[in-house]
Amino acid sequence: MLEIKLNDQEAKEILLKEILRQEEGLELIASENYVSLDVLNALGSVLTNKYAEGYPGKRYYGGCEFVDMAEDLARDRVKKLFGCEYVNVQPHSGSQANMAVYFSILKPGDKIMGLNLAHGGHLTHGSPVNFSGRFFEVISYNVREDNQLVDFDQVESLAKQNKPKAIVIGASAYPRDWDYKKFREIADSIGAYLIADIAHPAGLIASKLLNDPLPYCDFVTTTTHKTLRGPRGGMIMIGKDFENREGIRAPKSGRLKMMSEIIDSNVMPGIQGGPLMHVILAKAVAFGEALRPEFVEYSKQVIKNAQRLATRFIEKGYKVTTNGTDNHLILIDLRSKGLTGKQAEDALGLAGITVNKNMVPYDTQSPMVTSGIRIGTPAVTTRGMKEPEMDIIFNFIDSALSNVNDTQKLNSIREEVKQFCSKFPIYKELLNSIS
Ligand code: DSN
């Protein structure tokens, strides 16, 4: 059991409030999850004290014999989990993982192609306000207006016309699986690198419930804290087939070794200094958990729960983009209900339900208002909630969205949500242990 002893009263008060918020509310942000007490224990450990610039066996500091073991354990477990040949577990976040890959293969001014942020893409896939859009020339591909699915005709014609040096696959708000093979064919036709950013569905891919990008993509980046349920952080993988892939700008033999060294040096010293060794130990713990059969069952339930919620919303006349989901999230277009994403996020927040407002494809509102909300099931599934609970959650949400201006009603839903959540405790031991 994890015990928290905090003598700093102000810090303790904040911590208690946040634990209660996570315990008593419904956490439906698609990129969030609840880590295990084991992961928390590793995170809150003395490994935070250690500087370890470099890599296992090749550090710039003494005293690294045990943190070397932590990093090796994390790397070995990732290789087993995803079947990759190489991994770097040091990126502090998904953004840094992407940055290190871009800097390994691109020069400033080179062209990259990624999914439009306003269509579900990610900041680091070429948004003008992000380093990716400032350092590189960006071509964005879209989803189709009629079915909200990736527009492959457009991907192909934009690729042929612009010849980007790298194509990025992946999204923050796309409820469907990806056809990595089709992207590979397009990338090969113009000699582009192919990068998959699987930050959102990583746990579902590790559980072999969604398509595997590793046989088709040159680089696979991810965060470790979403469906993978680890500590916050990032990593970069290269698959077994890299050595034989056509079009890689590297010598015919030893490509993987060469590219691994390039990636390693672009993570450190390229963009980061000392790795966060406590986080790397916690990553190792989370990967160990993800290797257990129970994790596959968990991932299956994450998808079932998202699909159940999608069905309930559709039945009640809500517009669910792509008309459903293959993964852990659904994206709801609230325009037909006369609501903005902001109104919905605020009302649901008052009702004890945390979601985020989100642009929907071809949105008519600004990113601070939006026409949609994104709902994800990783966290509630970790609490043990299944399909019957999704029906209850749907009713809470529908009721709140039907009464966005009725504070009394929203308060009463909040009480019901609290009662409901008390049947699925998550950090009760933690709360009881705080002194
Ligand atoms: N901010 C994350 C998300 O919510 O999807 C992506 O980085």
CSV table of C-alpha atoms and ligand atoms in Angstrom, one decimal:
chain,number,residue,atom,x,y,z
A,1,MET,CA,0.0,0.0,0.0
A,2,LEU,CA,1.2,3.5,-0.8
A,3,GLU,CA,1.3,5.8,2.2
A,4,ILE,CA,1.5,9.5,1.7
A,5,LYS,CA,3.0,11.5,4.4
A,6,LEU,CA,3.1,15.2,3.6
A,7,ASN,CA,4.1,17.7,6.2
A,8,ASP,CA,3.6,20.6,3.9
A,9,GLN,CA,0.0,21.5,4.8
A,10,GLU,CA,-0.7,23.6,1.8
A,11,ALA,CA,0.6,20.9,-0.6
A,12,LYS,CA,-1.3,18.3,1.3
A,13,GLU,CA,-4.6,20.2,1.0
A,14,ILE,CA,-4.2,20.4,-2.7
A,15,LEU,CA,-3.3,16.8,-3.0
A,16,LEU,CA,-6.3,15.7,-1.0
A,17,LYS,CA,-8.6,17.8,-3.1
A,18,GLU,CA,-7.3,16.3,-6.3
A,19,ILE,CA,-7.6,12.7,-5.0
A,20,LEU,CA,-11.2,13.4,-4.0
A,21,ARG,CA,-11.9,14.9,-7.4
A,22,GLN,CA,-10.5,11.8,-9.1
A,23,GLU,CA,-12.4,9.5,-6.7
A,24,GLU,CA,-15.8,11.2,-6.7
A,25,GLY,CA,-16.1,12.3,-10.3
A,26,LEU,CA,-16.5,10.6,-13.6
A,27,GLU,CA,-13.2,10.9,-15.5
A,28,LEU,CA,-14.0,10.8,-19.2
A,29,ILE,CA,-11.1,12.6,-20.8
A,30,ALA,CA,-9.9,10.2,-23.5
A,31,SER,CA,-6.2,10.8,-22.8
A,32,GLU,CA,-6.4,10.2,-19.0
A,33,ASN,CA,-6.3,7.1,-16.9
A,34,TYR,CA,-5.7,6.0,-13.3
A,35,VAL,CA,-2.3,4.4,-12.7
A,36,SER,CA,-1.8,1.6,-10.2
A,37,LEU,CA,-0.4,2.1,-6.7
A,38,ASP,CA,2.7,0.3,-7.9
A,39,VAL,CA,3.2,2.9,-10.7
A,40,LEU,CA,2.7,5.6,-8.1
A,41,ASN,CA,5.2,4.0,-5.8
A,42,ALA,CA,7.8,3.9,-8.5
A,43,LEU,CA,7.1,7.5,-9.5
A,44,GLY,CA,7.4,8.8,-5.9
A,45,SER,CA,10.7,7.1,-5.4
A,46,VAL,CA,14.3,8.1,-4.7
A,47,LEU,CA,15.2,7.5,-8.4
A,48,THR,CA,14.1,11.1,-8.8
A,49,ASN,CA,17.4,12.1,-7.2
A,50,LYS,CA,19.6,10.5,-9.9
A,51,TYR,CA,21.2,12.2,-12.9
A,52,ALA,CA,21.9,9.7,-15.6
A,53,GLU,CA,22.6,11.5,-18.9
A,54,GLY,CA,23.4,8.9,-21.5
A,55,TYR,CA,22.2,5.4,-21.9
A,56,PRO,CA,22.6,2.1,-19.9
A,57,GLY,CA,26.3,1.3,-19.8
A,58,LYS,CA,27.3,4.6,-21.4
A,59,ARG,CA,26.4,7.4,-18.9
A,60,TYR,CA,28.0,10.7,-18.2
A,61,TYR,CA,27.6,10.2,-14.4
A,62,GLY,CA,28.8,7.7,-11.8
A,63,GLY,CA,26.4,5.7,-9.6
A,64,CYS,CA,24.1,4.6,-12.5
A,65,GLU,CA,24.3,0.8,-12.0
A,66,PHE,CA,20.8,0.6,-10.6
A,67,VAL,CA,19.1,3.1,-12.8
A,68,ASP,CA,20.7,1.3,-15.7
A,69,MET,CA,18.8,-1.8,-14.6
A,70,ALA,CA,15.5,0.3,-14.5
A,71,GLU,CA,16.0,1.5,-18.0
A,72,ASP,CA,17.0,-1.9,-19.3
A,73,LEU,CA,13.9,-3.4,-17.6
A,74,ALA,CA,11.6,-0.8,-19.3
A,75,ARG,CA,13.2,-1.3,-22.7
A,76,ASP,CA,13.0,-5.2,-22.5
A,77,ARG,CA,9.4,-5.0,-21.5
A,78,VAL,CA,8.5,-2.7,-24.3
A,79,LYS,CA,10.2,-5.0,-26.8
A,80,LYS,CA,8.0,-7.9,-25.5
A,81,LEU,CA,4.9,-5.8,-25.4
A,82,PHE,CA,5.0,-4.3,-28.9
A,83,GLY,CA,7.5,-6.7,-30.6
A,84,CYS,CA,9.7,-3.8,-31.6
A,85,GLU,CA,13.5,-4.1,-32.2
A,86,TYR,CA,14.5,-0.8,-30.7
A,87,VAL,CA,13.0,1.6,-28.1
A,88,ASN,CA,14.0,4.8,-26.4
A,89,VAL,CA,12.1,5.2,-23.2
A,90,GLN,CA,13.6,8.6,-22.2
A,91,PRO,CA,11.3,11.2,-23.9
A,92,HIS,CA,9.6,13.2,-21.2
A,93,SER,CA,6.4,13.4,-23.3
A,94,GLY,CA,4.9,12.5,-26.6
A,95,SER,CA,5.9,15.9,-28.0
A,96,GLN,CA,9.5,15.2,-27.2
A,97,ALA,CA,9.3,11.8,-28.8
A,98,ASN,CA,7.9,13.4,-32.0
A,99,MET,CA,10.5,16.2,-31.8
A,100,ALA,CA,13.4,13.7,-31.5
A,101,VAL,CA,12.1,11.7,-34.5
A,102,TYR,CA,11.7,14.8,-36.7
A,103,PHE,CA,15.1,16.1,-35.8
A,104,SER,CA,16.6,12.7,-36.6
A,105,ILE,CA,15.3,12.7,-40.2
A,106,LEU,CA,14.4,16.2,-41.2
A,107,LYS,CA,16.1,19.6,-41.6
A,108,PRO,CA,14.4,22.8,-40.8
A,109,GLY,CA,12.2,23.8,-43.8
A,110,ASP,CA,11.6,20.2,-44.9
A,111,LYS,CA,8.0,19.2,-45.6
A,112,ILE,CA,6.0,17.0,-43.3
A,113,MET,CA,2.4,15.9,-43.7
A,114,GLY,CA,0.0,15.2,-40.9
A,115,LEU,CA,-3.7,15.2,-40.0
A,116,ASN,CA,-5.2,18.6,-39.6
A,117,LEU,CA,-5.5,19.6,-35.9
A,118,ALA,CA,-9.0,20.8,-36.5
A,119,HIS,CA,-9.9,17.4,-37.9
A,120,GLY,CA,-8.6,15.4,-34.9
A,121,GLY,CA,-4.8,15.7,-35.4
A,122,HIS,CA,-2.2,16.7,-32.8
A,123,LEU,CA,-0.3,19.9,-32.2
A,124,THR,CA,3.0,18.2,-33.0
A,125,HIS,CA,1.8,17.0,-36.4
A,126,GLY,CA,2.3,20.4,-37.9
A,127,SER,CA,0.2,23.0,-36.1
A,128,PRO,CA,1.5,26.5,-36.9
A,129,VAL,CA,1.5,27.4,-33.2
A,130,ASN,CA,3.7,24.4,-32.4
A,131,PHE,CA,7.5,23.8,-33.1
A,132,SER,CA,6.4,21.3,-35.8
A,133,GLY,CA,4.7,24.0,-37.8
A,134,ARG,CA,7.4,26.6,-37.1
A,135,PHE,CA,10.4,24.4,-38.1
A,136,PHE,CA,8.9,22.5,-41.0
A,137,GLU,CA,6.7,23.2,-44.0
A,138,VAL,CA,3.4,21.6,-43.3
A,139,ILE,CA,0.9,19.9,-45.5
A,140,SER,CA,-2.3,18.9,-43.7
A,141,TYR,CA,-4.6,16.1,-44.7
A,142,ASN,CA,-8.3,16.1,-43.7
A,143,VAL,CA,-11.1,13.7,-42.9
A,144,ARG,CA,-14.0,13.7,-45.4
A,145,GLU,CA,-17.0,15.9,-44.6
A,146,ASP,CA,-19.6,13.1,-45.4
A,147,ASN,CA,-18.2,10.3,-43.2
A,148,GLN,CA,-15.5,12.0,-41.1
A,149,LEU,CA,-13.0,9.3,-42.1
A,150,VAL,CA,-9.5,10.0,-43.3
A,151,ASP,CA,-9.6,11.1,-46.9
A,152,PHE,CA,-7.2,8.7,-48.6
A,153,ASP,CA,-7.7,10.3,-52.1
A,154,GLN,CA,-6.6,13.6,-50.6
A,155,VAL,CA,-3.7,12.0,-48.7
A,156,GLU,CA,-2.5,10.5,-52.0
A,157,SER,CA,-2.9,13.5,-54.1
A,158,LEU,CA,-1.3,15.9,-51.5
A,159,ALA,CA,1.6,13.5,-51.1
A,160,LYS,CA,2.3,13.2,-54.8
A,161,GLN,CA,1.9,17.0,-55.3
A,162,ASN,CA,4.1,18.1,-52.4
A,163,LYS,CA,6.4,15.2,-51.8
A,164,PRO,CA,6.8,15.6,-48.0
A,165,LYS,CA,9.9,14.0,-46.5
A,166,ALA,CA,7.8,12.5,-43.7
A,167,ILE,CA,4.1,11.5,-43.3
A,168,VAL,CA,2.7,11.3,-39.8
A,169,ILE,CA,-0.2,9.0,-39.0
A,170,GLY,CA,-2.1,9.5,-35.7
A,171,ALA,CA,-4.6,11.7,-33.9
A,172,SER,CA,-6.0,13.0,-30.6
A,173,ALA,CA,-9.6,12.8,-31.6
A,174,TYR,CA,-10.1,10.2,-34.2
A,175,PRO,CA,-12.4,7.3,-33.2
A,176,ARG,CA,-11.3,4.9,-35.9
A,177,ASP,CA,-8.4,2.5,-36.6
A,178,TRP,CA,-5.7,3.4,-39.1
A,179,ASP,CA,-4.8,1.6,-42.4
A,180,TYR,CA,-1.0,1.7,-42.0
A,181,LYS,CA,-0.4,-0.4,-45.1
A,182,LYS,CA,-2.2,2.0,-47.3
A,183,PHE,CA,-0.2,4.9,-45.8
A,184,ARG,CA,3.0,2.8,-46.4
A,185,GLU,CA,2.1,2.4,-50.1
A,186,ILE,CA,1.6,6.2,-50.4
A,187,ALA,CA,4.9,6.9,-48.5
A,188,ASP,CA,6.8,4.5,-50.7
A,189,SER,CA,5.4,6.0,-53.9
A,190,ILE,CA,7.2,9.3,-53.0
A,191,GLY,CA,10.1,7.9,-50.9
A,192,ALA,CA,8.8,9.5,-47.6
A,193,TYR,CA,9.4,8.3,-44.1
A,194,LEU,CA,6.3,7.1,-42.3
A,195,ILE,CA,5.8,7.9,-38.6
A,196,ALA,CA,2.9,6.6,-36.5
A,197,ASP,CA,2.1,8.5,-33.4
A,198,ILE,CA,0.0,6.0,-31.4
A,199,ALA,CA,-0.2,8.0,-28.2
A,200,HIS,CA,-4.0,7.5,-27.9
A,201,PRO,CA,-4.5,3.8,-28.9
A,202,ALA,CA,-1.1,2.4,-27.7
A,203,GLY,CA,-2.6,0.2,-25.0
A,204,LEU,CA,-5.2,-1.2,-27.5
A,205,ILE,CA,-2.4,-1.9,-30.0
A,206,ALA,CA,-0.3,-3.6,-27.3
A,207,SER,CA,-3.3,-5.7,-26.6
A,208,LYS,CA,-3.5,-6.6,-30.3
A,209,LEU,CA,-7.0,-5.3,-30.6
A,210,LEU,CA,-6.1,-2.7,-33.3
A,211,ASN,CA,-3.9,-2.7,-36.4
A,212,ASP,CA,-0.2,-2.9,-35.7
A,213,PRO,CA,1.8,0.1,-37.1
A,214,LEU,CA,5.3,-1.5,-36.5
A,215,PRO,CA,5.5,-3.6,-39.7
A,216,TYR,CA,4.7,-0.6,-41.9
A,217,CYS,CA,6.0,2.5,-40.1
A,218,ASP,CA,9.6,3.6,-39.9
A,219,PHE,CA,9.1,5.1,-36.5
A,220,VAL,CA,6.4,4.7,-33.9
A,221,THR,CA,6.0,7.2,-31.1
A,222,THR,CA,3.7,7.2,-28.2
A,223,THR,CA,2.9,8.5,-24.8
A,224,THR,CA,2.8,6.1,-21.9
A,225,HIS,CA,-0.1,7.4,-19.9
A,226,LYS,CA,-3.3,7.1,-21.9
A,227,THR,CA,-4.7,3.7,-22.8
A,228,LEU,CA,-1.3,2.2,-21.8
A,229,ARG,CA,-2.0,3.3,-18.2
A,230,GLY,CA,1.5,4.2,-17.2
A,231,PRO,CA,3.2,7.4,-15.8
A,232,ARG,CA,3.2,10.5,-18.0
A,233,GLY,CA,5.9,10.2,-20.6
A,234,GLY,CA,6.8,9.3,-24.1
A,235,MET,CA,8.9,6.7,-26.1
A,236,ILE,CA,10.1,5.9,-29.6
A,237,MET,CA,10.0,2.5,-31.2
A,238,ILE,CA,11.4,1.0,-34.4
A,239,GLY,CA,10.1,-2.3,-35.7
A,240,LYS,CA,11.8,-5.5,-36.9
A,241,ASP,CA,11.3,-4.8,-40.5
A,242,PHE,CA,13.1,-1.5,-40.6
A,243,GLU,CA,16.3,-3.1,-41.8
A,244,ASN,CA,14.6,-4.3,-45.0
A,245,ARG,CA,12.4,-1.4,-45.8
A,246,GLU,CA,12.8,0.3,-49.1
A,247,GLY,CA,13.4,4.0,-49.3
A,248,ILE,CA,15.2,4.4,-46.0
A,249,ARG,CA,17.9,7.0,-46.4
A,250,ALA,CA,20.7,4.9,-44.8
A,251,PRO,CA,23.2,2.2,-45.8
A,252,LYS,CA,21.7,-1.1,-46.8
A,253,SER,CA,23.1,-3.1,-43.9
A,254,GLY,CA,23.2,-1.9,-40.3
A,255,ARG,CA,20.3,0.6,-40.9
A,256,LEU,CA,18.6,-0.2,-37.6
A,257,LYS,CA,21.8,0.3,-35.6
A,258,MET,CA,22.6,3.5,-37.4
A,259,MET,CA,19.0,4.9,-37.0
A,260,SER,CA,18.9,3.8,-33.3
A,261,GLU,CA,22.1,5.7,-32.6
A,262,ILE,CA,20.7,8.8,-34.5
A,263,ILE,CA,17.4,8.7,-32.5
A,264,ASP,CA,19.3,8.1,-29.2
A,265,SER,CA,21.5,11.1,-29.8
A,266,ASN,CA,18.6,13.3,-30.9
A,267,VAL,CA,16.8,12.5,-27.6
A,268,MET,CA,19.9,13.1,-25.5
A,269,PRO,CA,21.8,15.4,-26.0
A,270,GLY,CA,19.7,16.6,-28.9
A,271,ILE,CA,16.6,17.8,-27.1
A,272,GLN,CA,16.8,16.6,-23.5
A,273,GLY,CA,19.3,16.4,-20.7
A,274,GLY,CA,19.0,14.0,-17.8
A,275,PRO,CA,16.3,11.3,-18.1
A,276,LEU,CA,13.6,11.2,-15.4
A,277,MET,CA,14.7,7.9,-13.9
A,278,HIS,CA,11.8,7.6,-11.4
A,279,VAL,CA,9.4,7.9,-14.4
A,280,ILE,CA,11.4,5.3,-16.3
A,281,LEU,CA,11.1,2.9,-13.4
A,282,ALA,CA,7.3,3.6,-13.3
A,283,LYS,CA,7.2,3.0,-17.1
A,284,ALA,CA,8.8,-0.4,-16.5
A,285,VAL,CA,6.2,-1.2,-13.9
A,286,ALA,CA,3.3,-0.1,-16.2
A,287,PHE,CA,4.8,-2.2,-19.1
A,288,GLY,CA,5.0,-5.2,-16.7
A,289,GLU,CA,1.3,-4.7,-15.9
A,290,ALA,CA,0.4,-4.3,-19.6
A,291,LEU,CA,2.1,-7.7,-20.3
A,292,ARG,CA,-0.4,-9.5,-18.1
A,293,PRO,CA,-3.4,-11.2,-19.6
A,294,GLU,CA,-5.7,-9.0,-17.4
A,295,PHE,CA,-4.5,-6.0,-19.4
A,296,VAL,CA,-5.9,-7.4,-22.7
A,297,GLU,CA,-9.2,-8.0,-20.9
A,298,TYR,CA,-9.1,-4.4,-19.7
A,299,SER,CA,-8.4,-3.1,-23.2
A,300,LYS,CA,-11.3,-5.2,-24.7
A,301,GLN,CA,-13.6,-3.6,-22.1
A,302,VAL,CA,-12.3,-0.1,-22.9
A,303,ILE,CA,-13.5,-0.6,-26.5
A,304,LYS,CA,-16.8,-2.3,-25.5
A,305,ASN,CA,-17.5,0.6,-23.2
A,306,ALA,CA,-16.8,3.2,-25.9
A,307,GLN,CA,-19.0,1.3,-28.3
A,308,ARG,CA,-21.8,1.1,-25.8
A,309,LEU,CA,-21.7,4.8,-25.1
A,310,ALA,CA,-21.6,5.5,-28.9
A,311,THR,CA,-24.7,3.3,-29.4
A,312,ARG,CA,-26.6,5.1,-26.6
A,313,PHE,CA,-25.8,8.6,-27.9
A,314,ILE,CA,-26.8,7.6,-31.4
A,315,GLU,CA,-30.1,6.1,-30.2
A,316,LYS,CA,-30.9,9.3,-28.4
A,317,GLY,CA,-30.4,11.4,-31.6
A,318,TYR,CA,-26.9,12.7,-30.9
A,319,LYS,CA,-24.5,13.0,-33.9
A,320,VAL,CA,-21.5,10.8,-33.2
A,321,THR,CA,-18.7,11.4,-35.7
A,322,THR,CA,-18.0,8.4,-38.0
A,323,ASN,CA,-21.2,7.0,-36.5
A,324,GLY,CA,-19.3,5.0,-33.9
A,325,THR,CA,-15.8,4.0,-32.7
A,326,ASP,CA,-13.2,1.3,-33.1
A,327,ASN,CA,-11.2,2.5,-30.1
A,328,HIS,CA,-11.4,4.2,-26.7
A,329,LEU,CA,-13.1,7.4,-27.6
A,330,ILE,CA,-16.1,9.0,-29.2
A,331,LEU,CA,-16.5,12.5,-30.6
A,332,ILE,CA,-19.9,14.1,-30.4
A,333,ASP,CA,-21.0,16.9,-32.6
A,334,LEU,CA,-23.5,18.9,-30.5
A,335,ARG,CA,-24.6,21.3,-33.3
A,336,SER,CA,-27.9,19.5,-33.8
A,337,LYS,CA,-28.6,19.8,-30.0
A,338,GLY,CA,-28.0,23.6,-30.2
A,339,LEU,CA,-25.0,23.4,-27.8
A,340,THR,CA,-21.4,24.3,-28.1
A,341,GLY,CA,-18.6,22.2,-26.7
A,342,LYS,CA,-17.8,24.8,-24.1
A,343,GLN,CA,-21.4,24.9,-22.8
A,344,ALA,CA,-21.3,21.1,-22.6
A,345,GLU,CA,-17.9,20.9,-20.9
A,346,ASP,CA,-19.0,23.5,-18.3
A,347,ALA,CA,-22.3,21.9,-17.6
A,348,LEU,CA,-20.8,18.4,-17.3
A,349,GLY,CA,-18.1,19.8,-15.1
A,350,LEU,CA,-20.8,21.1,-12.7
A,351,ALA,CA,-22.4,17.7,-12.7
A,352,GLY,CA,-19.1,16.0,-11.7
A,353,ILE,CA,-18.3,14.6,-15.2
A,354,THR,CA,-15.0,15.6,-16.7
A,355,VAL,CA,-14.8,15.8,-20.5
A,356,ASN,CA,-13.1,18.2,-22.9
A,357,LYS,CA,-14.6,20.4,-25.5
A,358,ASN,CA,-13.2,19.4,-28.9
A,359,MET,CA,-13.3,20.6,-32.5
A,360,VAL,CA,-15.3,18.4,-34.7
A,361,PRO,CA,-14.4,18.1,-38.4
A,362,TYR,CA,-15.5,21.2,-40.4
A,363,ASP,CA,-16.3,23.0,-37.1
A,364,THR,CA,-17.8,26.4,-37.3
A,365,GLN,CA,-16.7,27.5,-33.8
A,366,SER,CA,-13.3,28.5,-32.6
A,367,PRO,CA,-11.0,26.1,-30.6
A,368,MET,CA,-12.0,27.9,-27.4
A,369,VAL,CA,-15.7,27.2,-28.0
A,370,THR,CA,-15.9,24.2,-30.4
A,371,SER,CA,-19.0,22.3,-31.5
A,372,GLY,CA,-18.1,19.0,-29.8
A,373,ILE,CA,-17.0,17.0,-26.9
A,374,ARG,CA,-14.6,14.1,-26.7
A,375,ILE,CA,-15.5,11.3,-24.4
A,376,GLY,CA,-13.1,8.4,-23.5
A,377,THR,CA,-13.4,5.2,-21.5
A,378,PRO,CA,-9.9,4.3,-20.3
A,379,ALA,CA,-10.3,5.8,-16.8
A,380,VAL,CA,-13.8,4.6,-16.0
A,381,THR,CA,-12.9,1.1,-17.3
A,382,THR,CA,-9.9,1.0,-14.9
A,383,ARG,CA,-12.5,1.6,-12.1
A,384,GLY,CA,-14.2,-1.7,-13.2
A,385,MET,CA,-17.1,-0.1,-15.0
A,386,LYS,CA,-18.7,-2.1,-17.8
A,387,GLU,CA,-21.6,-1.8,-20.3
A,388,PRO,CA,-24.4,-1.4,-17.7
A,389,GLU,CA,-22.5,1.4,-16.1
A,390,MET,CA,-22.0,3.0,-19.5
A,391,ASP,CA,-25.8,3.2,-19.7
A,392,ILE,CA,-25.9,5.0,-16.4
A,393,ILE,CA,-23.1,7.4,-17.4
A,394,PHE,CA,-25.0,8.1,-20.7
A,395,ASN,CA,-28.1,9.0,-18.7
A,396,PHE,CA,-26.1,11.4,-16.4
A,397,ILE,CA,-24.6,13.1,-19.5
A,398,ASP,CA,-27.8,13.3,-21.4
A,399,SER,CA,-29.6,14.7,-18.4
A,400,ALA,CA,-26.8,17.3,-17.8
A,401,LEU,CA,-26.8,18.3,-21.5
A,402,SER,CA,-30.6,18.7,-21.4
A,403,ASN,CA,-30.3,21.1,-18.4
A,404,VAL,CA,-27.1,23.1,-19.1
A,405,ASN,CA,-28.6,26.3,-17.5
A,406,ASP,CA,-30.2,24.6,-14.5
A,407,THR,CA,-27.6,24.7,-11.7
A,408,GLN,CA,-29.8,23.0,-9.2
A,409,LYS,CA,-30.3,20.0,-11.6
A,410,LEU,CA,-26.6,19.9,-12.3
A,411,ASN,CA,-25.8,19.9,-8.6
A,412,SER,CA,-28.3,17.0,-8.0
A,413,ILE,CA,-26.6,15.0,-10.9
A,414,ARG,CA,-23.3,15.7,-9.2
A,415,GLU,CA,-24.6,14.1,-6.0
A,416,GLU,CA,-25.8,11.0,-8.0
A,417,VAL,CA,-22.5,10.8,-9.8
A,418,LYS,CA,-20.7,10.8,-6.4
A,419,GLN,CA,-22.9,8.0,-5.1
A,420,PHE,CA,-22.3,6.0,-8.3
A,421,CYS,CA,-18.6,6.5,-8.2
A,422,SER,CA,-18.4,5.4,-4.5
A,423,LYS,CA,-19.3,1.9,-5.7
A,424,PHE,CA,-16.2,1.9,-7.9
A,425,PRO,CA,-13.4,3.1,-5.5
A,426,ILE,CA,-10.1,3.7,-7.1
A,427,TYR,CA,-7.8,5.5,-4.6
A,428,LYS,CA,-9.6,4.8,-1.4
A,429,GLU,CA,-6.5,3.2,0.2
A,430,LEU,CA,-4.6,6.3,-0.7
A,431,LEU,CA,-7.1,8.6,0.8
A,432,ASN,CA,-7.2,6.6,4.0
A,433,SER,CA,-3.4,6.5,4.2
A,434,ILE,CA,-2.8,10.3,4.0
A,435,SER,CA,-1.4,11.7,7.2
B,1,DSN,N1,-3.4,16.5,-24.8
B,1,DSN,C1,-3.5,15.2,-25.3
B,1,DSN,C2,-4.9,14.8,-25.5
B,1,DSN,O1,-5.8,15.1,-24.7
B,1,DSN,O2,-5.3,14.1,-26.5
B,1,DSN,C3,-2.8,14.9,-26.6
B,1,DSN,O3,-1.4,15.4,-26.4
